[in-house]
Amino acid sequence: MTTDPISYLPNIAIDGPAGAGKTTVAKDVAALLGYRHIDSGGMYRAVTLIAIESGFEPSDWNDDRRLLAVARGLDIDYREEAGETRIYLGGRDRTRDLRDPAVERWVSVVASVPEVRWALVDKQRSLARSGGVVMDGRDIGTCVLRDAPVKVFLTAAMPVRVMRRLMQKHCTGSPASWDEAASSVVERDRIDSTRSESPLRPARDAIMIDSTRMARCDVVSQIRFMVEGKIDRRSRVKR
Ligand code: CDP
């Protein structure tokens, strides 16, 4: 059991498969608690976007030193603007571009390159160093923030995840068919769960939340109660 001071703001790790609603929930939890939200997937998407724009061939990515250089030199900034987390690359807002179908198509391939992961994990850890961060991704509870006192593995039935992804695509102005959305979700889950480095899986101490039939606000409340429970327990330990 951790004995950090009561004034320490815990980090919260939220992992899960594509379309489970991690980023939406993480954003809401952060807003509710006054924490900082870090969408770690944004970093993998950013490296993918830059690689595509630089003309790197996906077939070379497994041993492409340039990909690692992009990850190491990534100039990424998460900014809260009008209740939204915007992602800036090199000082430019690229939030929308990070959801481009080409990025979606290749991001899991980029994310399976171990050296790229090591570089980005370092950046993720440094952003969470002072606590009070809600970070969502695939390996936050198992690797990036192994000591986070609150870990959630958020999932939902496949048709619900596909539906959420379709709605998100519609809202971001790049509508897709059901089959396209479904195959993208299935393929990314497959690559993410079978890669050798930090595959997608729940941490042993994660609480599983199946949001198939849950409203967004109920998922957020459940996580908030988990956080409050940890802080109370710590207070009792300290006295
Ligand atoms: O929002 P969605 O769940 O679709 O994906 P994301 O969080 O933006 O992550 C995009 C991709 O980045 C994932 O499919 C993974 O391949 C990779 N990723 C990862 O490997 N590890 C993380 N901590 C976060 C994302």
mmCIF file of C-alpha atoms and ligand atoms in Angstrom:
data_model
loop_
_atom_site.group_PDB
_atom_site.id
_atom_site.type_symbol
_atom_site.label_atom_id
_atom_site.label_comp_id
_atom_site.label_asym_id
_atom_site.label_seq_id
_atom_site.Cartn_x
_atom_site.Cartn_y
_atom_site.Cartn_z
ATOM 1 C CA MET A 1 0.000 0.000 0.000
ATOM 2 C CA THR A 2 1.275 3.441 -0.952
ATOM 3 C CA THR A 3 2.037 5.976 1.794
ATOM 4 C CA ASP A 4 2.191 9.144 -0.295
ATOM 5 C CA PRO A 5 1.151 12.358 1.466
ATOM 6 C CA ILE A 6 -2.548 13.199 1.458
ATOM 7 C CA SER A 7 -1.842 16.337 -0.534
ATOM 8 C CA TYR A 8 -0.517 14.212 -3.423
ATOM 9 C CA LEU A 9 -2.907 14.162 -6.364
ATOM 10 C CA PRO A 10 -3.191 10.605 -7.660
ATOM 11 C CA ASN A 11 -2.815 9.758 -11.321
ATOM 12 C CA ILE A 12 -5.635 7.867 -12.974
ATOM 13 C CA ALA A 13 -4.972 5.274 -15.693
ATOM 14 C CA ILE A 14 -7.743 4.416 -18.156
ATOM 15 C CA ASP A 15 -7.059 1.680 -20.718
ATOM 16 C CA GLY A 16 -9.217 -0.267 -23.097
ATOM 17 C CA PRO A 17 -9.860 -1.248 -26.703
ATOM 18 C CA ALA A 18 -10.772 1.092 -29.572
ATOM 19 C CA GLY A 19 -14.134 2.804 -29.299
ATOM 20 C CA ALA A 20 -14.685 1.961 -25.620
ATOM 21 C CA GLY A 21 -15.018 5.670 -24.815
ATOM 22 C CA LYS A 22 -11.750 6.095 -22.893
ATOM 23 C CA THR A 23 -10.879 9.546 -24.181
ATOM 24 C CA THR A 24 -14.380 10.948 -23.619
ATOM 25 C CA VAL A 25 -14.562 9.540 -20.102
ATOM 26 C CA ALA A 26 -10.992 10.566 -19.261
ATOM 27 C CA LYS A 27 -11.750 14.118 -20.373
ATOM 28 C CA ASP A 28 -14.910 14.254 -18.241
ATOM 29 C CA VAL A 29 -13.158 12.806 -15.174
ATOM 30 C CA ALA A 30 -10.338 15.324 -15.542
ATOM 31 C CA ALA A 31 -12.786 18.230 -15.834
ATOM 32 C CA LEU A 32 -14.761 17.033 -12.811
ATOM 33 C CA LEU A 33 -11.711 16.651 -10.577
ATOM 34 C CA GLY A 34 -9.699 19.572 -11.949
ATOM 35 C CA TYR A 35 -6.993 17.174 -13.204
ATOM 36 C CA ARG A 36 -5.076 17.288 -16.473
ATOM 37 C CA HIS A 37 -6.148 14.972 -19.280
ATOM 38 C CA ILE A 38 -3.469 13.324 -21.431
ATOM 39 C CA ASP A 39 -4.654 11.277 -24.409
ATOM 40 C CA SER A 40 -1.572 9.095 -24.928
ATOM 41 C CA GLY A 41 -2.957 7.789 -28.231
ATOM 42 C CA GLY A 42 -2.494 11.324 -29.530
ATOM 43 C CA MET A 43 1.279 10.785 -29.367
ATOM 44 C CA TYR A 44 1.168 7.585 -31.447
ATOM 45 C CA ARG A 45 -1.167 9.313 -33.896
ATOM 46 C CA ALA A 46 1.199 12.302 -34.047
ATOM 47 C CA VAL A 47 4.222 10.141 -34.939
ATOM 48 C CA THR A 48 2.101 8.375 -37.577
ATOM 49 C CA LEU A 49 0.873 11.663 -39.059
ATOM 50 C CA ILE A 50 4.376 13.095 -39.286
ATOM 51 C CA ALA A 51 5.710 9.862 -40.834
ATOM 52 C CA ILE A 52 2.966 9.896 -43.471
ATOM 53 C CA GLU A 53 3.493 13.574 -44.229
ATOM 54 C CA SER A 54 7.250 12.976 -44.510
ATOM 55 C CA GLY A 55 6.654 10.263 -47.115
ATOM 56 C CA PHE A 56 8.016 7.346 -45.054
ATOM 57 C CA GLU A 57 6.956 3.997 -46.481
ATOM 58 C CA PRO A 58 4.880 1.942 -43.993
ATOM 59 C CA SER A 59 6.646 -1.239 -45.168
ATOM 60 C CA ASP A 60 9.911 0.114 -43.701
ATOM 61 C CA TRP A 61 8.522 1.172 -40.357
ATOM 62 C CA ASN A 62 9.668 -1.826 -38.364
ATOM 63 C CA ASP A 63 13.280 -0.814 -38.608
ATOM 64 C CA ASP A 64 13.060 2.781 -39.680
ATOM 65 C CA ARG A 65 15.451 4.947 -37.683
ATOM 66 C CA ARG A 66 13.643 8.040 -38.957
ATOM 67 C CA LEU A 67 10.469 6.906 -37.191
ATOM 68 C CA LEU A 68 12.352 6.705 -33.916
ATOM 69 C CA ALA A 69 13.827 10.166 -34.535
ATOM 70 C CA VAL A 70 10.282 11.516 -35.024
ATOM 71 C CA ALA A 71 9.164 9.918 -31.746
ATOM 72 C CA ARG A 72 12.166 11.227 -29.828
ATOM 73 C CA GLY A 73 11.860 14.745 -31.207
ATOM 74 C CA LEU A 74 8.067 14.952 -30.990
ATOM 75 C CA ASP A 75 7.044 18.497 -30.124
ATOM 76 C CA ILE A 76 3.556 17.882 -28.715
ATOM 77 C CA ASP A 77 1.481 20.097 -26.496
ATOM 78 C CA TYR A 78 -1.918 19.314 -24.972
ATOM 79 C CA ARG A 79 -3.969 22.495 -24.470
ATOM 80 C CA GLU A 80 -7.382 22.909 -22.892
ATOM 81 C CA GLU A 81 -9.480 25.209 -25.037
ATOM 82 C CA ALA A 82 -13.217 25.786 -24.545
ATOM 83 C CA GLY A 83 -13.606 22.521 -22.628
ATOM 84 C CA GLU A 84 -11.759 20.499 -25.294
ATOM 85 C CA THR A 85 -8.263 19.018 -25.266
ATOM 86 C CA ARG A 86 -6.505 20.278 -28.397
ATOM 87 C CA ILE A 87 -3.254 18.675 -29.561
ATOM 88 C CA TYR A 88 -0.588 20.974 -30.994
ATOM 89 C CA LEU A 89 2.377 19.696 -32.985
ATOM 90 C CA GLY A 90 5.212 22.111 -33.548
ATOM 91 C CA GLY A 91 2.939 24.930 -32.351
ATOM 92 C CA ARG A 92 0.076 24.075 -34.774
ATOM 93 C CA ASP A 93 -3.306 22.684 -33.760
ATOM 94 C CA ARG A 94 -3.424 19.244 -35.487
ATOM 95 C CA THR A 95 -6.230 17.702 -33.406
ATOM 96 C CA ARG A 96 -8.422 17.056 -36.405
ATOM 97 C CA ASP A 97 -5.629 15.702 -38.614
ATOM 98 C CA LEU A 98 -4.783 13.108 -35.964
ATOM 99 C CA ARG A 99 -8.147 11.445 -36.689
ATOM 100 C CA ASP A 100 -7.480 11.247 -40.429
ATOM 101 C CA PRO A 101 -8.336 7.799 -41.924
ATOM 102 C CA ALA A 102 -4.709 7.292 -43.063
ATOM 103 C CA VAL A 103 -3.493 7.852 -39.506
ATOM 104 C CA GLU A 104 -6.199 5.498 -38.223
ATOM 105 C CA ARG A 105 -5.054 2.883 -40.741
ATOM 106 C CA TRP A 106 -1.377 2.902 -39.698
ATOM 107 C CA VAL A 107 -1.240 4.048 -36.091
ATOM 108 C CA SER A 108 -1.260 0.554 -34.556
ATOM 109 C CA VAL A 109 1.617 -0.497 -36.808
ATOM 110 C CA VAL A 110 3.665 2.494 -35.627
ATOM 111 C CA ALA A 111 2.633 1.778 -32.021
ATOM 112 C CA SER A 112 3.963 -1.762 -32.249
ATOM 113 C CA VAL A 113 7.559 -0.593 -32.840
ATOM 114 C CA PRO A 114 9.227 -1.012 -29.409
ATOM 115 C CA GLU A 115 11.704 1.887 -29.778
ATOM 116 C CA VAL A 116 8.876 4.258 -30.654
ATOM 117 C CA ARG A 117 6.985 3.132 -27.555
ATOM 118 C CA TRP A 118 9.992 3.620 -25.266
ATOM 119 C CA ALA A 119 10.459 7.187 -26.510
ATOM 120 C CA LEU A 120 6.785 8.054 -26.058
ATOM 121 C CA VAL A 121 6.449 6.334 -22.686
ATOM 122 C CA ASP A 122 9.235 8.609 -21.401
ATOM 123 C CA LYS A 123 7.265 11.655 -22.532
ATOM 124 C CA GLN A 124 4.038 10.319 -20.995
ATOM 125 C CA ARG A 125 5.738 9.668 -17.662
ATOM 126 C CA SER A 126 7.261 13.112 -17.544
ATOM 127 C CA LEU A 127 3.839 14.701 -18.137
ATOM 128 C CA ALA A 128 2.433 12.750 -15.176
ATOM 129 C CA ARG A 129 5.359 13.343 -12.815
ATOM 130 C CA SER A 130 3.541 15.798 -10.555
ATOM 131 C CA GLY A 131 0.328 13.770 -10.278
ATOM 132 C CA GLY A 132 -3.222 14.929 -10.947
ATOM 133 C CA VAL A 133 -3.264 13.440 -14.455
ATOM 134 C CA VAL A 134 -5.943 11.306 -16.088
ATOM 135 C CA MET A 135 -4.164 9.398 -18.853
ATOM 136 C CA ASP A 136 -5.919 7.121 -21.307
ATOM 137 C CA GLY A 137 -4.408 4.578 -23.693
ATOM 138 C CA ARG A 138 -3.572 0.880 -23.999
ATOM 139 C CA ASP A 139 -0.671 0.352 -21.579
ATOM 140 C CA ILE A 140 -1.094 3.082 -18.995
ATOM 141 C CA GLY A 141 -1.958 0.765 -16.094
ATOM 142 C CA THR A 142 0.438 -2.003 -17.148
ATOM 143 C CA CYS A 143 3.466 0.071 -18.136
ATOM 144 C CA VAL A 144 3.383 3.885 -18.229
ATOM 145 C CA LEU A 145 1.859 4.563 -14.794
ATOM 146 C CA ARG A 146 2.247 1.176 -13.132
ATOM 147 C CA ASP A 147 1.954 2.823 -9.710
ATOM 148 C CA ALA A 148 -1.235 4.757 -10.438
ATOM 149 C CA PRO A 149 -3.579 4.190 -7.477
ATOM 150 C CA VAL A 150 -6.650 4.233 -9.714
ATOM 151 C CA LYS A 151 -6.689 1.989 -12.791
ATOM 152 C CA VAL A 152 -9.663 1.340 -15.004
ATOM 153 C CA PHE A 153 -10.032 -1.032 -17.926
ATOM 154 C CA LEU A 154 -12.953 0.320 -19.903
ATOM 155 C CA THR A 155 -14.642 -1.879 -22.424
ATOM 156 C CA ALA A 156 -17.964 -2.313 -24.245
ATOM 157 C CA ALA A 157 -19.566 -4.812 -26.598
ATOM 158 C CA MET A 158 -18.223 -4.656 -30.151
ATOM 159 C CA PRO A 159 -21.398 -3.265 -31.844
ATOM 160 C CA VAL A 160 -21.513 -0.457 -29.272
ATOM 161 C CA ARG A 161 -17.858 0.364 -29.863
ATOM 162 C CA VAL A 162 -18.400 0.420 -33.623
ATOM 163 C CA MET A 163 -21.449 2.657 -33.179
ATOM 164 C CA ARG A 164 -19.467 5.082 -30.998
ATOM 165 C CA ARG A 165 -16.688 5.188 -33.555
ATOM 166 C CA LEU A 166 -19.225 5.888 -36.334
ATOM 167 C CA MET A 167 -20.716 8.758 -34.343
ATOM 168 C CA GLN A 168 -17.271 10.173 -33.630
ATOM 169 C CA LYS A 169 -16.369 10.012 -37.326
ATOM 170 C CA HIS A 170 -19.617 11.689 -38.259
ATOM 171 C CA CYS A 171 -18.967 14.509 -35.747
ATOM 172 C CA THR A 172 -15.408 15.048 -36.982
ATOM 173 C CA GLY A 173 -16.577 15.359 -40.596
ATOM 174 C CA SER A 174 -15.161 12.061 -41.934
ATOM 175 C CA PRO A 175 -18.168 9.719 -42.032
ATOM 176 C CA ALA A 176 -17.544 5.999 -42.589
ATOM 177 C CA SER A 177 -19.718 2.969 -43.290
ATOM 178 C CA TRP A 178 -20.483 0.393 -40.591
ATOM 179 C CA ASP A 179 -18.172 -2.138 -42.264
ATOM 180 C CA GLU A 180 -15.284 0.318 -42.501
ATOM 181 C CA ALA A 181 -15.609 1.338 -38.864
ATOM 182 C CA ALA A 182 -15.991 -2.279 -37.712
ATOM 183 C CA SER A 183 -12.963 -3.541 -39.620
ATOM 184 C CA SER A 184 -10.810 -0.656 -38.391
ATOM 185 C CA VAL A 185 -11.765 -1.336 -34.754
ATOM 186 C CA VAL A 186 -11.226 -5.112 -35.105
ATOM 187 C CA GLU A 187 -7.890 -4.725 -36.884
ATOM 188 C CA ARG A 188 -6.486 -2.176 -34.418
ATOM 189 C CA ASP A 189 -7.576 -4.326 -31.472
ATOM 190 C CA ARG A 190 -5.884 -7.317 -33.065
ATOM 191 C CA ILE A 191 -2.571 -5.531 -33.607
ATOM 192 C CA ASP A 192 -2.714 -3.799 -30.196
ATOM 193 C CA SER A 193 -3.370 -7.020 -28.294
ATOM 194 C CA THR A 194 -0.856 -9.215 -30.070
ATOM 195 C CA ARG A 195 2.210 -6.958 -30.265
ATOM 196 C CA SER A 196 5.230 -8.018 -28.239
ATOM 197 C CA GLU A 197 5.808 -4.719 -26.419
ATOM 198 C CA SER A 198 3.151 -3.701 -23.849
ATOM 199 C CA PRO A 199 0.170 -5.373 -25.523
ATOM 200 C CA LEU A 200 -3.326 -4.200 -24.718
ATOM 201 C CA ARG A 201 -4.519 -6.046 -21.608
ATOM 202 C CA PRO A 202 -5.961 -5.087 -18.220
ATOM 203 C CA ALA A 203 -3.521 -4.458 -15.376
ATOM 204 C CA ARG A 204 -3.891 -7.015 -12.584
ATOM 205 C CA ASP A 205 -5.135 -4.272 -10.235
ATOM 206 C CA ALA A 206 -7.439 -2.563 -12.729
ATOM 207 C CA ILE A 207 -11.170 -2.289 -12.149
ATOM 208 C CA MET A 208 -13.083 -3.507 -15.194
ATOM 209 C CA ILE A 209 -15.934 -1.305 -16.331
ATOM 210 C CA ASP A 210 -18.178 -2.595 -19.099
ATOM 211 C CA SER A 211 -19.905 0.496 -20.438
ATOM 212 C CA THR A 212 -22.145 -1.322 -22.929
ATOM 213 C CA ARG A 213 -25.302 -0.352 -21.065
ATOM 214 C CA MET A 214 -23.968 2.529 -19.009
ATOM 215 C CA ALA A 215 -24.494 6.231 -19.549
ATOM 216 C CA ARG A 216 -21.311 8.282 -19.905
ATOM 217 C CA CYS A 217 -22.071 10.183 -16.666
ATOM 218 C CA ASP A 218 -22.409 6.899 -14.733
ATOM 219 C CA VAL A 219 -18.996 5.704 -15.881
ATOM 220 C CA VAL A 220 -17.527 9.056 -14.859
ATOM 221 C CA SER A 221 -19.215 8.898 -11.429
ATOM 222 C CA GLN A 222 -17.925 5.394 -10.840
ATOM 223 C CA ILE A 223 -14.343 6.516 -11.498
ATOM 224 C CA ARG A 224 -14.811 9.577 -9.332
ATOM 225 C CA PHE A 225 -15.941 7.341 -6.430
ATOM 226 C CA MET A 226 -12.880 5.172 -6.943
ATOM 227 C CA VAL A 227 -10.631 8.231 -6.704
ATOM 228 C CA GLU A 228 -12.394 9.543 -3.599
ATOM 229 C CA GLY A 229 -12.155 6.100 -2.011
ATOM 230 C CA LYS A 230 -8.406 6.038 -2.520
ATOM 231 C CA ILE A 231 -7.886 9.498 -1.087
ATOM 232 C CA ASP A 232 -10.006 8.659 1.986
ATOM 233 C CA ARG A 233 -8.144 5.427 2.519
ATOM 234 C CA ARG A 234 -4.835 7.261 2.319
ATOM 235 C CA SER A 235 -6.022 9.804 4.860
ATOM 236 C CA ARG A 236 -6.919 7.021 7.255
ATOM 237 C CA VAL A 237 -3.542 5.360 6.722
ATOM 238 C CA LYS A 238 -1.728 8.591 7.561
ATOM 239 C CA ARG A 239 -3.542 9.307 10.840
HETATM 240 O O1 CDP B 1 -9.309 6.682 -29.497
HETATM 241 P P1 CDP B 1 -8.952 5.272 -29.871
HETATM 242 O O2 CDP B 1 -9.203 4.289 -28.777
HETATM 243 O O3 CDP B 1 -9.471 4.838 -31.172
HETATM 244 O O4 CDP B 1 -7.391 5.251 -30.127
HETATM 245 P P2 CDP B 1 -6.229 6.114 -29.488
HETATM 246 O O5 CDP B 1 -6.301 6.106 -27.996
HETATM 247 O O6 CDP B 1 -6.165 7.435 -30.162
HETATM 248 O O7 CDP B 1 -4.960 5.241 -29.895
HETATM 249 C C1 CDP B 1 -4.635 5.028 -31.263
HETATM 250 C C2 CDP B 1 -3.692 3.873 -31.342
HETATM 251 O O8 CDP B 1 -2.469 4.225 -30.670
HETATM 252 C C3 CDP B 1 -4.128 2.584 -30.680
HETATM 253 O O9 CDP B 1 -4.910 1.779 -31.527
HETATM 254 C C4 CDP B 1 -2.799 1.921 -30.348
HETATM 255 O O10 CDP B 1 -2.272 1.265 -31.464
HETATM 256 C C5 CDP B 1 -1.913 3.094 -30.033
HETATM 257 N N1 CDP B 1 -1.775 3.343 -28.605
HETATM 258 C C6 CDP B 1 -0.912 2.549 -27.888
HETATM 259 O O11 CDP B 1 -0.349 1.608 -28.428
HETATM 260 N N2 CDP B 1 -0.662 2.793 -26.569
HETATM 261 C C7 CDP B 1 -1.271 3.808 -25.953
HETATM 262 N N3 CDP B 1 -0.998 4.054 -24.670
HETATM 263 C C8 CDP B 1 -2.192 4.618 -26.647
HETATM 264 C C9 CDP B 1 -2.442 4.338 -27.974
#
